[in-house]
Amino acid sequence: MTALLSLEGVTAYYGSIAALKGVDVEVSEGEIVTLIGANGAGKSTLMMTIFGSPQARDGRIVYDGRDITRTPMHEIARLKIAQSPEGRRIFPRMSVLENLKMGAAVTQFAHYDEDLERMFAIFPRLKERAAQRGGTLSGGEQQMLAIARALMSRPRLLMLDEPSLGLAPLVAKQIFSVVKELNEKDGLTVFLVEQNAYHALKLAHRGYVMVNGKITMSGGGRELLEKPEVRAAYLEGGR
Amino acid sequence: MTTAAAPSPFPEALKNAFVTALIALGLAAPMMGLVTVQVGGDLGLEPHCPRVAIAVALVFVGRLILNLTIWRPGRVKKVTAISPKTERLLSKTARYLAPAAVAFAIILPFLPGVGRGQIDLGILVLTYVMLGWGLNIVVGLAGLLDLGYVAFYAVGAYSYALLAQNFGFSFWLCLPLAGILAALWGVMLGFPVLRLRGDYLAIVTLAFGEIIRLVLLNWQWFTGGPNGIGGIPKPSFFGIDFKTGPDGFAATFGLTFSPLHRIIFMYYLILALALITNYFVIRLRRLPIGRAWEALREDEIACRSLGVNTVNTKLTAFALGAMFAGFAGSFFATRQGFISPESFVFMESALILAIVVLGGMGSQFGVAVAALLMIGGFEWFREFQDYRLIIFGLVMVLIMVWRPRGLVSSRSPSVFLKEKKAISGSLVQEGHG
Ligand SMILES: Nc1ncnc2c1ncn2[C@@H]1O[C@H](COP(=O)(O)OP(=O)(O)OP(=O)(O)O)[C@@H](O)[C@H]1O
Ligand SMILES: [Mg+2]
């Protein structure tokens, strides 16, 4: 399999502080790849570096055979990479519908109506709330909106930063099953950053473990789940 | 009755009123208590105790009464939000209110009792309505706080004046040129401030406004400096001038000549310009660029991650906002017939910004109402020259207390499923969303 996205020796800095210290990651087409790690490990930074903010200082980021290391963020979005960033970042004063429409901007609204129906089928809650302000949605609804907004651009690669953050277990489970379904049915490639290591690793084909800006372990999802180091550090002795 | 013995609020209220009175004393003593007088050619100060005493007493009594009534502790505060029902009713009437207002504006010059003074005031109000609508693009929609908007107004005015004087261009040719020039200056301001937001952006735009004014003031041979430019030609009615001769407007249309014709024409000109501005802004809001402006105001990173080119988006906001100020500026020049840097001071920027904020950022109708209130009020209080600014400030404070999100705070979404639903602004906490 050729990699859809690959990072080679990527470093990133906030001022003089290194947040990523030479990261190698590969995501193949049709895969769900998860990245787990403690708070402050640099997971969100990695996701944002792929998107060009902060830009990688060394190393290369290649997407679909194209070097995007120095590509500006808005152009990366046009390459059919979509993200639901940390903290969701929906537009709080705009309605749910407007948020979704913003997501379809890169496709010039070519499939807007069709995709909207699809999003409402996946997340019926959003249809009920279509006219409501984004900022007044509940946390879970906001997360659904952030994912739906990202999907409106018909991405090949969807990057999610902690989609289960602050959600009731049942809602989190629902989100994960949506991700799984999108992957299996539509062949969507997913890069998933998670704190909820158990669910993430169970869902993912492969996983990476990040410590202090470096990848320390990688392997199949189930395989990582079995490793005692992973269990001890991220699963509180297993469940 | 079984009322729990609540502690009397009186001592607390008294104490509070006393403190307030002390503050009033501190403020009033130097500001009202000392009067400058001529003492044999020199300037001297004369204490004026009774005035201070009256002011302090008023504050004390007023505060005490407020403390015991409206601000009584434990008083159940009414929810300030308008109920959804009235909000719906309001938005329904608002739908008819705007066309009604336009209709009124159209027949205004022919209403009985409306003379030159009223039409002149109408022209002034409409100029500010147009400026408010233009600035609304930058501040209300794109969320870029611009304190130097008057600079583009000045660019428009000087563009027309200079083009007309040096090349004899007509108003109708200069109008688009002035808009384009102002838009170019908008882009020029836009570039250096691309990375700035909020307070920093405000300071740079403020400086930009002042720079333009100072250049106009000091570039003597080109702009006439403080003497300004006079004798700016008036626009014609599709080539027909407003003059007494046989080829004048009155003679052509078989009317008896009246200087009022031109004033009425000017009135309709600015009305048309303002309505065009309004039309464009409303249309722009529904286009992807308008939605991108609003999204940019909310979250720049999210915007970029959705493929929005924030550089272009910001520059278009600055350019289009400036363009409408340029149109308004060339209208101003032709109406006045004389312009000087004095017309383009910071106070003007502040006034236009106040109109946008008071109107409820983003609401076209609110901006128009605010312009009418502010400019109309300003003229109304002309006799009380000295107190105008005080009243002006007081009204602003009161409006902001009463409706913190501006007169019309509901924002109607630009995308709908089936029916329009206004989102009440007053139900959303300040500072969020
Ligand atoms: N804008 C910034 N400026 C400076 N330092 C930053 C910035 N953003 C993140 N950092 C630092 O970079 C490091 C990595 O942060 P990052 O957000 O990538 O962690 P994370 O793995 O996503 O953590 P979490 O699981 O808590 O979200 C942290 O030490 C953080 O303090
Ligand atoms: Mg993070």
XYZ file of C-alpha atoms and ligand atoms in Angstrom:
704
model
C 0.000 0.000 0.000
C 1.278 3.469 -0.756
C 0.936 6.045 1.933
C -1.686 8.748 1.486
C 0.040 10.866 4.070
C 3.572 10.492 5.307
C 5.698 12.514 7.685
C 9.449 12.116 7.707
C 11.535 13.570 10.516
C 9.136 16.427 11.121
C 10.059 18.958 13.782
C 8.006 21.925 14.909
C 8.737 24.736 17.310
C 6.791 27.247 19.338
C 9.365 29.999 19.491
C 12.464 28.168 20.666
C 10.593 25.320 22.340
C 10.534 22.126 20.354
C 7.085 20.570 20.315
C 7.835 17.910 17.714
C 11.296 16.360 17.682
C 11.513 14.368 14.492
C 8.261 12.561 13.892
C 7.718 9.780 11.333
C 4.127 8.830 10.685
C 2.423 7.101 7.786
C -1.244 6.871 6.970
C -2.356 4.680 4.101
C -5.473 5.116 2.062
C -8.520 3.585 3.731
C -6.896 3.238 7.140
C -7.890 4.480 10.547
C -4.705 5.529 12.310
C -4.756 6.779 15.860
C -2.251 8.822 17.799
C -2.305 8.557 21.563
C -0.172 10.180 24.212
C -0.222 12.084 27.472
C -1.256 15.719 27.841
C 1.246 18.018 26.225
C 2.914 15.245 24.238
C 2.445 17.182 21.023
C -0.486 15.378 19.428
C -2.473 18.472 18.570
C 0.702 20.152 17.398
C 1.321 17.299 15.008
C -2.144 17.629 13.572
C -1.815 21.360 13.145
C 1.663 20.988 11.637
C 0.218 18.759 8.945
C -2.126 21.673 8.304
C 0.737 24.126 8.175
C 0.352 26.071 11.414
C 2.938 25.907 12.971
C 4.920 25.003 9.899
C 7.395 22.141 10.144
C 10.942 23.395 10.554
C 12.697 20.234 9.350
C 11.450 17.137 7.645
C 8.888 16.541 4.958
C 5.157 16.120 4.868
C 3.911 14.383 1.743
C 0.243 13.992 0.897
C -0.883 12.024 -2.120
C 2.564 12.267 -3.660
C 2.752 16.002 -3.162
C 5.040 17.836 -0.742
C 2.808 20.020 1.435
C 5.398 20.994 4.033
C 5.292 24.662 3.005
C 1.756 24.834 1.651
C -0.499 27.416 3.326
C -3.339 26.062 5.420
C -6.218 27.079 3.183
C -4.623 25.369 0.209
C -4.091 22.189 2.194
C -7.801 22.206 2.959
C -8.474 22.312 -0.765
C -6.516 19.069 -1.214
C -9.387 17.240 0.439
C -7.921 17.048 3.892
C -10.418 18.074 6.549
C -10.037 18.441 10.265
C -12.103 18.785 13.354
C -9.571 20.671 15.434
C -8.980 20.625 19.164
C -11.731 22.553 20.932
C -14.054 22.035 17.947
C -13.799 25.628 16.794
C -17.255 25.868 15.333
C -18.539 29.365 14.524
C -20.531 30.199 17.657
C -22.728 33.015 16.378
C -23.569 31.372 13.109
C -26.348 28.856 12.784
C -25.751 25.129 12.465
C -26.702 25.343 8.820
C -24.289 28.179 8.158
C -21.529 26.246 9.864
C -22.207 23.306 7.591
C -22.293 25.529 4.541
C -18.889 26.935 5.483
C -17.622 23.378 5.408
C -18.776 22.960 1.828
C -16.957 26.094 0.650
C -13.954 24.226 -0.765
C -16.130 22.152 -3.067
C -17.876 25.288 -4.379
C -21.088 23.823 -2.938
C -21.171 21.285 -5.761
C -22.730 18.562 -3.615
C -24.163 20.777 -0.909
C -27.777 19.588 -0.821
C -26.885 15.952 -1.135
C -24.184 16.142 1.531
C -26.456 18.071 3.849
C -29.022 15.286 3.673
C -26.290 12.778 4.390
C -25.072 14.720 7.440
C -28.614 14.972 8.766
C -28.992 11.242 8.280
C -25.810 10.563 10.243
C -26.536 13.174 12.925
C -30.319 13.665 13.138
C -29.753 15.965 16.116
C -28.208 18.556 13.805
C -31.335 18.672 11.691
C -33.469 19.448 14.725
C -31.054 22.212 15.621
C -30.433 23.509 12.106
C -31.401 27.108 12.861
C -29.805 27.263 16.291
C -26.633 29.198 16.969
C -23.594 26.956 17.004
C -22.431 28.391 20.319
C -25.629 27.369 22.086
C -25.362 23.691 21.170
C -24.400 21.188 23.822
C -20.840 19.908 23.852
C -21.784 16.683 22.139
C -23.843 18.446 19.503
C -20.945 20.808 18.881
C -18.679 17.842 18.337
C -21.143 16.358 15.876
C -21.280 19.712 14.110
C -17.489 19.948 13.931
C -17.248 16.493 12.382
C -20.155 17.106 10.025
C -18.661 20.425 8.975
C -15.386 18.690 8.173
C -17.213 15.997 6.215
C -19.079 18.582 4.139
C -15.875 19.151 2.187
C -15.911 15.525 1.003
C -12.447 14.783 2.332
C -10.241 11.848 1.514
C -8.459 12.259 4.809
C -10.315 13.255 7.947
C -8.313 14.330 10.975
C -10.054 14.402 14.325
C -8.528 15.865 17.476
C -10.081 14.310 20.573
C -13.615 13.913 19.267
C -14.677 12.180 22.493
C -13.521 14.997 24.765
C -16.140 15.862 27.343
C -18.774 13.552 25.918
C -20.940 11.078 27.752
C -19.632 7.536 27.091
C -22.658 6.704 25.042
C -22.273 9.741 22.788
C -18.556 9.091 22.448
C -19.328 5.557 21.393
C -21.775 6.876 18.831
C -19.129 9.194 17.388
C -16.639 6.353 17.147
C -19.132 4.131 15.398
C -19.841 6.919 12.908
C -16.115 7.133 12.195
C -15.959 3.397 11.726
C -18.913 3.397 9.397
C -17.528 6.213 7.263
C -14.290 4.294 7.000
C -15.875 1.001 6.080
C -18.599 2.275 3.780
C -16.969 5.229 2.054
C -13.343 4.220 2.409
C -12.585 7.445 4.276
C -9.066 7.621 5.678
C -9.046 8.789 9.284
C -6.294 10.170 11.470
C -7.547 10.184 15.014
C -5.910 11.912 17.973
C -7.337 10.584 21.214
C -7.006 10.536 24.978
C -9.477 7.735 25.155
C -6.771 5.194 24.249
C -8.880 2.098 24.777
C -11.608 3.027 22.325
C -9.219 4.608 19.877
C -6.922 1.614 19.683
C -9.838 -0.757 19.429
C -11.210 1.209 16.521
C -7.975 1.884 14.670
C -6.114 -0.332 12.272
C -2.825 1.067 13.471
C -1.686 3.331 16.235
C 1.197 5.538 17.281
C 2.185 6.484 20.804
C 3.716 9.893 21.312
C 5.815 10.970 24.277
C 7.363 14.393 24.505
C 7.276 15.191 20.828
C 8.586 11.809 19.700
C 6.920 8.638 18.503
C 7.939 5.918 20.927
C 5.805 3.019 19.776
C 3.726 2.008 16.838
C 1.866 -1.036 15.633
C -1.527 -2.522 14.995
C -4.321 -1.193 17.155
C -5.067 -4.445 18.988
C -1.380 -5.190 19.207
C -0.684 -1.910 21.025
C -3.661 -2.524 23.231
C -2.039 -5.721 24.468
C 1.337 -4.137 25.233
C 1.956 -3.815 28.960
C 3.676 -0.415 28.563
C 0.644 0.992 26.806
C -1.735 -0.561 29.306
C 0.215 0.818 32.221
C 0.624 4.330 30.863
C -2.653 4.963 29.036
C -5.164 2.453 30.196
C -4.728 2.619 33.983
C -3.955 -1.065 34.169
C -6.521 -2.104 31.624
C -10.235 -2.390 31.737
C -47.728 36.867 56.849
C -44.527 35.157 57.699
C -41.884 37.400 56.304
C -38.438 36.682 57.571
C -37.063 39.805 59.203
C -34.981 41.018 56.311
C -32.283 43.472 57.319
C -33.260 47.001 56.453
C -31.529 47.977 53.231
C -31.415 51.593 54.290
C -27.957 51.857 55.952
C -26.323 49.995 53.104
C -28.001 52.229 50.542
C -27.009 55.316 52.487
C -23.405 54.240 52.647
C -23.316 53.497 48.959
C -24.903 56.820 48.067
C -22.381 58.582 50.289
C -19.463 56.964 48.487
C -20.968 57.886 45.150
C -21.393 61.456 46.304
C -17.721 61.522 47.323
C -16.715 60.417 43.844
C -18.989 63.082 42.395
C -17.324 65.621 44.668
C -13.915 64.572 43.460
C -14.995 64.936 39.858
C -17.112 68.050 40.202
C -14.724 70.059 42.350
C -12.118 70.612 39.650
C -14.450 70.406 36.664
C -17.363 72.529 37.836
C -16.024 74.187 40.932
C -13.207 76.123 39.323
C -14.029 78.746 36.755
C -11.397 80.504 34.684
C -11.714 84.270 34.804
C -9.759 87.208 33.496
C -7.817 88.847 36.289
C -6.326 91.961 34.763
C -5.089 90.386 31.558
C -4.085 87.182 33.281
C -6.051 84.006 33.575
C -7.196 83.243 37.084
C -9.305 80.644 38.818
C -12.393 81.425 40.818
C -13.935 78.854 43.114
C -17.613 78.217 42.589
C -18.924 76.269 45.571
C -22.714 76.285 45.098
C -22.509 74.525 41.753
C -20.443 71.731 43.233
C -22.801 71.464 46.186
C -25.826 71.170 43.918
C -24.165 68.539 41.747
C -23.044 66.463 44.712
C -26.455 66.710 46.367
C -28.160 65.624 43.153
C -25.898 62.624 42.806
C -26.399 61.677 46.464
C -30.176 61.876 46.364
C -30.395 60.237 42.962
C -28.214 57.347 43.962
C -30.086 56.909 47.239
C -33.415 56.740 45.463
C -32.029 54.268 42.932
C -30.537 52.161 45.702
C -33.867 51.961 47.473
C -35.883 51.228 44.353
C -34.416 49.761 41.193
C -31.136 48.633 42.696
C -32.695 47.376 45.938
C -30.870 44.235 47.036
C -32.880 41.098 46.555
C -35.100 42.664 43.983
C -35.924 40.021 41.429
C -34.360 41.116 38.223
C -36.557 40.899 35.218
C -35.025 38.955 32.408
C -33.973 41.610 29.950
C -34.325 39.267 27.036
C -37.362 39.929 24.944
C -39.562 36.881 24.899
C -39.344 34.810 21.739
C -42.897 35.750 20.961
C -42.269 39.474 20.917
C -38.996 38.898 19.162
C -40.878 37.095 16.430
C -43.428 39.874 16.311
C -40.639 42.435 16.118
C -38.903 40.666 13.298
C -42.218 40.356 11.514
C -42.918 44.065 11.834
C -39.304 44.793 10.992
C -39.933 43.174 7.650
C -42.530 45.845 6.927
C -40.728 48.542 8.847
C -37.799 48.699 6.470
C -39.884 49.125 3.280
C -42.051 51.614 5.159
C -38.963 53.584 6.112
C -37.758 53.572 2.507
C -41.174 54.723 1.307
C -41.132 57.489 3.871
C -37.661 58.549 2.771
C -38.840 58.678 -0.843
C -41.837 60.931 -0.239
C -40.129 63.031 2.437
C -39.231 66.037 0.232
C -42.869 66.442 -0.822
C -44.462 66.119 2.579
C -46.152 69.290 3.789
C -44.036 71.301 6.178
C -40.787 69.898 4.874
C -38.513 72.688 3.798
C -34.922 73.156 2.900
C -33.720 72.631 6.454
C -35.369 69.241 6.788
C -34.125 68.051 3.420
C -30.610 69.156 4.302
C -30.862 67.203 7.525
C -32.160 64.236 5.565
C -29.127 64.416 3.287
C -26.830 64.503 6.293
C -28.540 61.566 7.986
C -28.505 59.522 4.780
C -24.799 60.208 4.312
C -24.141 58.715 7.709
C -26.533 55.852 7.072
C -24.508 55.037 3.988
C -21.215 55.355 5.852
C -22.596 53.169 8.627
C -23.659 50.509 6.149
C -20.269 50.618 4.504
C -18.398 50.341 7.788
C -20.750 47.552 8.770
C -18.988 45.331 6.238
C -15.675 45.810 7.990
C -16.755 45.967 11.617
C -20.104 44.218 11.751
C -19.527 41.387 9.328
C -15.783 40.826 9.171
C -15.263 41.852 12.798
C -12.272 44.065 12.011
C -12.349 47.060 14.335
C -11.603 50.048 12.117
C -11.098 53.399 13.835
C -9.862 55.193 10.741
C -12.798 54.768 8.419
C -13.020 58.486 7.805
C -9.742 58.247 5.872
C -11.551 56.545 2.984
C -14.317 59.113 3.153
C -11.583 61.733 2.786
C -9.965 59.857 -0.105
C -13.314 59.807 -1.902
C -13.949 63.494 -1.281
C -10.499 64.618 -2.361
C -10.509 62.298 -5.351
C -13.596 63.965 -6.708
C -12.503 67.484 -5.821
C -9.060 67.096 -7.385
C -10.187 65.205 -10.466
C -12.921 67.755 -11.094
C -10.622 70.723 -10.558
C -7.589 69.502 -12.465
C -9.165 67.583 -15.299
C -12.715 68.874 -15.330
C -14.124 65.375 -14.887
C -17.839 65.239 -14.191
C -19.335 63.908 -11.004
C -20.697 60.818 -12.709
C -17.264 59.877 -13.975
C -15.576 60.674 -10.679
C -18.004 58.723 -8.538
C -16.745 55.280 -9.612
C -13.169 56.546 -9.735
C -13.432 57.817 -6.170
C -14.802 54.440 -5.111
C -11.981 52.586 -6.818
C -9.319 54.873 -5.369
C -10.755 54.496 -1.887
C -10.861 50.713 -2.341
C -7.185 50.761 -3.333
C -6.402 52.639 -0.147
C -8.461 50.092 1.714
C -6.231 47.336 0.363
C -3.195 49.424 1.216
C -4.348 49.677 4.812
C -5.324 46.039 4.752
C -1.913 44.649 3.929
C 0.051 45.779 6.971
C -2.756 44.913 9.370
C -3.478 41.419 8.073
C -2.060 39.781 11.150
C -3.583 42.198 13.618
C -6.816 41.825 15.497
C -8.850 43.671 18.069
C -7.036 46.378 19.995
C -3.912 46.332 17.861
C -5.861 46.620 14.665
C -7.866 49.490 16.162
C -4.717 51.429 17.004
C -3.167 50.987 13.557
C -6.362 51.988 11.762
C -6.648 54.996 14.057
C -3.119 56.004 13.110
C -3.908 55.439 9.438
C -6.849 57.826 9.655
C -4.682 60.473 11.246
C -1.879 60.000 8.709
C -4.268 60.574 5.818
C -5.595 63.702 7.482
C -2.114 65.034 8.194
C -0.996 64.369 4.644
C -4.011 66.268 3.353
C -3.194 69.059 5.749
C 0.475 69.359 4.819
C 0.587 68.535 1.130
C -0.113 72.172 0.433
C 0.366 72.445 -3.346
C -1.679 69.353 -4.084
C -4.540 69.432 -1.616
C -4.598 73.077 -0.669
C -3.618 72.200 2.878
C -5.721 73.740 5.626
C -7.389 76.046 3.126
C -9.018 73.066 1.520
C -10.520 72.997 -1.964
C -13.437 75.197 -2.927
C -15.675 75.619 -5.929
C -16.257 71.918 -6.364
C -18.756 71.498 -9.210
C -22.254 70.186 -8.613
C -23.549 67.112 -10.401
C -25.912 67.513 -13.302
C -29.185 65.672 -13.865
C -28.123 63.366 -16.705
C -26.291 66.248 -18.352
C -28.847 68.915 -17.488
C -27.542 71.506 -15.049
C -29.547 73.074 -12.272
C -29.408 76.686 -13.456
C -31.695 79.483 -14.483
C -30.941 79.570 -18.214
C -33.105 78.035 -20.960
C -31.106 74.777 -20.916
C -31.358 74.495 -17.134
C -33.266 71.783 -15.281
C -36.286 73.938 -14.497
C -36.732 75.228 -18.037
C -36.253 71.792 -19.597
C -38.997 70.293 -17.489
C -41.250 73.317 -17.696
C -40.877 74.250 -14.043
C -40.220 77.619 -12.532
C -36.666 77.790 -11.304
C -36.131 77.083 -7.655
C -32.848 76.455 -5.833
C -34.730 73.723 -4.008
C -34.628 71.518 -7.105
C -30.963 70.848 -6.688
C -31.305 70.142 -2.981
C -34.063 67.639 -3.662
C -31.962 66.095 -6.400
C -29.037 65.786 -3.989
C -31.373 64.180 -1.494
C -32.460 61.543 -3.970
C -28.890 61.023 -5.078
C -27.701 60.132 -1.591
C -30.841 58.105 -0.987
C -30.077 56.075 -4.102
C -26.425 55.682 -3.143
C -27.382 54.548 0.338
C -29.933 52.067 -0.956
C -27.407 50.677 -3.427
C -24.983 50.228 -0.551
C -27.655 48.454 1.441
C -28.557 46.206 -1.460
C -24.944 45.237 -1.988
C -24.282 44.512 1.656
C -27.397 42.360 1.931
C -26.466 40.468 -1.223
C -22.854 40.070 -0.153
C -23.949 38.533 3.129
C -25.642 35.713 1.296
C -22.661 35.029 -0.932
C -19.781 32.779 0.125
C -17.596 35.830 0.670
C -20.095 37.317 3.120
C -20.329 34.072 5.035
C -16.549 33.892 5.032
C -16.414 37.385 6.584
C -18.702 36.333 9.367
C -16.830 33.095 9.905
C -13.587 35.050 9.971
C -15.003 37.238 12.717
C -15.772 34.130 14.746
C -12.686 31.983 14.280
C -9.820 32.654 11.952
C -8.034 29.301 12.303
C -11.222 27.341 11.710
C -11.797 29.485 8.659
C -8.423 28.704 7.192
C -8.765 25.024 7.933
C -11.948 25.076 5.850
C -10.044 26.383 2.867
C -10.883 30.067 3.214
C -8.089 32.339 2.070
C -8.169 34.734 4.999
C -5.815 37.228 3.355
C -8.118 37.770 0.397
C -11.178 37.701 2.593
C -9.865 40.445 4.846
C -8.620 42.562 1.980
C -11.984 42.368 0.211
C -13.699 43.473 3.403
C -11.387 46.468 3.710
C -11.626 47.287 0.018
C -15.411 47.076 -0.245
C -15.943 48.957 3.007
C -13.584 51.658 1.793
C -15.253 51.792 -1.615
C -18.598 52.777 -0.152
C -16.889 55.405 1.988
C -15.291 56.679 -1.225
C -18.700 57.022 -2.883
C -20.046 58.808 0.167
C -16.960 61.027 0.206
C -17.383 62.224 -3.356
C -21.027 62.917 -2.625
C -19.969 64.907 0.420
C -17.533 66.940 -1.673
C -20.095 67.804 -4.290
C -22.776 68.659 -1.764
C -20.545 70.927 0.283
C -18.760 72.453 -2.669
C -15.850 72.920 -0.295
C -13.730 70.424 1.597
C -10.843 70.723 4.004
C -9.057 68.285 6.307
C -11.187 69.608 9.140
C -14.136 67.544 7.903
C -12.208 64.317 8.305
C -11.164 64.270 11.931
C -11.155 61.260 14.237
C -14.473 62.354 15.717
C -16.109 61.416 12.415
C -14.672 57.907 12.528
C -15.850 57.588 16.104
C -19.307 58.794 15.157
C -19.660 56.304 12.300
C -18.369 53.494 14.474
C -20.797 54.492 17.225
C -23.625 54.313 14.694
C -22.620 50.789 13.726
C -22.196 49.585 17.298
C -25.381 51.223 18.585
C -27.321 49.893 15.625
C -26.336 46.376 16.541
C -23.351 45.168 14.615
C -24.371 43.491 11.434
C -27.956 44.772 11.384
C -28.692 47.050 8.447
C -31.931 48.395 9.840
C -30.424 49.039 13.262
C -27.617 51.047 11.698
C -30.117 53.249 9.865
C -32.086 53.865 13.055
C -28.900 54.630 14.971
C -27.770 57.097 12.297
C -31.119 58.847 12.449
C -30.995 59.012 16.245
C -27.416 60.192 16.466
C -27.251 62.665 13.593
C -30.827 63.829 13.993
C -30.315 64.164 17.718
C -27.061 65.969 17.168
C -28.751 68.562 15.000
C -31.737 68.818 17.275
C -29.523 69.758 20.169
C -27.684 72.349 18.145
C -28.941 75.123 20.390
C -27.357 73.495 23.401
C -23.973 73.571 21.747
C -22.082 73.146 25.007
C -24.060 70.153 26.184
C -24.254 68.295 22.911
C -21.386 65.962 23.575
C -22.569 65.288 27.109
C -26.014 64.329 25.853
C -24.422 62.331 23.059
C -22.346 60.373 25.549
C -25.271 59.900 27.882
C -27.485 58.525 25.121
C -24.764 56.107 24.079
C -24.302 54.857 27.615
C -28.037 54.484 28.097
C -28.501 52.551 24.871
C -25.628 50.283 25.748
C -27.080 49.617 29.206
C -30.532 49.042 27.823
C -29.513 46.984 24.795
C -25.912 45.873 25.160
C -25.862 44.319 21.728
C -27.206 47.353 19.942
C -30.682 48.426 18.942
C -31.363 45.499 16.656
C -29.413 42.582 17.984
C -31.089 39.644 16.360
C -29.069 38.220 13.556
C -30.954 36.422 10.859
C -29.006 33.540 9.379
C -28.109 33.684 5.726
C -28.913 30.033 5.033
C -32.267 28.429 5.643
C -33.830 25.043 5.605
C -37.439 26.051 5.159
C -38.422 29.061 7.223
C -36.460 32.002 8.505
C -35.768 32.049 12.194
C -34.138 35.002 13.854
C -31.738 34.148 16.618
C -32.310 36.372 19.605
C -29.152 38.187 20.541
C -30.285 38.989 24.045
C -30.504 35.346 24.990
C -26.806 34.822 24.422
C -24.368 35.770 27.106
C -22.177 38.791 26.506
C -18.688 38.134 25.288
C -19.560 34.692 24.093
C -20.951 33.832 20.779
N 0.682 28.096 20.744
C 1.607 27.536 21.557
N 2.638 28.274 22.025
C 3.581 27.725 22.810
N 3.568 26.470 23.213
C 2.562 25.679 22.799
C 1.531 26.172 21.955
N 0.666 25.173 21.698
C 1.131 24.092 22.361
N 2.280 24.401 23.018
C 3.077 23.473 23.808
O 3.463 22.408 22.985
C 3.367 21.190 23.693
C 2.492 20.215 22.962
O 1.162 20.687 22.967
P -0.052 19.943 22.280
O -1.221 20.818 22.320
O 0.388 19.471 20.956
O -0.252 18.700 23.254
P -1.309 17.526 23.156
O -0.535 16.286 23.001
O -2.328 17.829 22.136
O -1.932 17.568 24.591
P -3.460 17.355 25.044
O -3.685 15.889 25.079
O -3.491 17.925 26.406
O -4.318 18.062 24.075
C 2.859 21.531 25.088
O 3.938 21.543 25.974
C 2.282 22.891 24.942
O 2.445 23.637 26.114
Mg -4.320 18.281 22.177
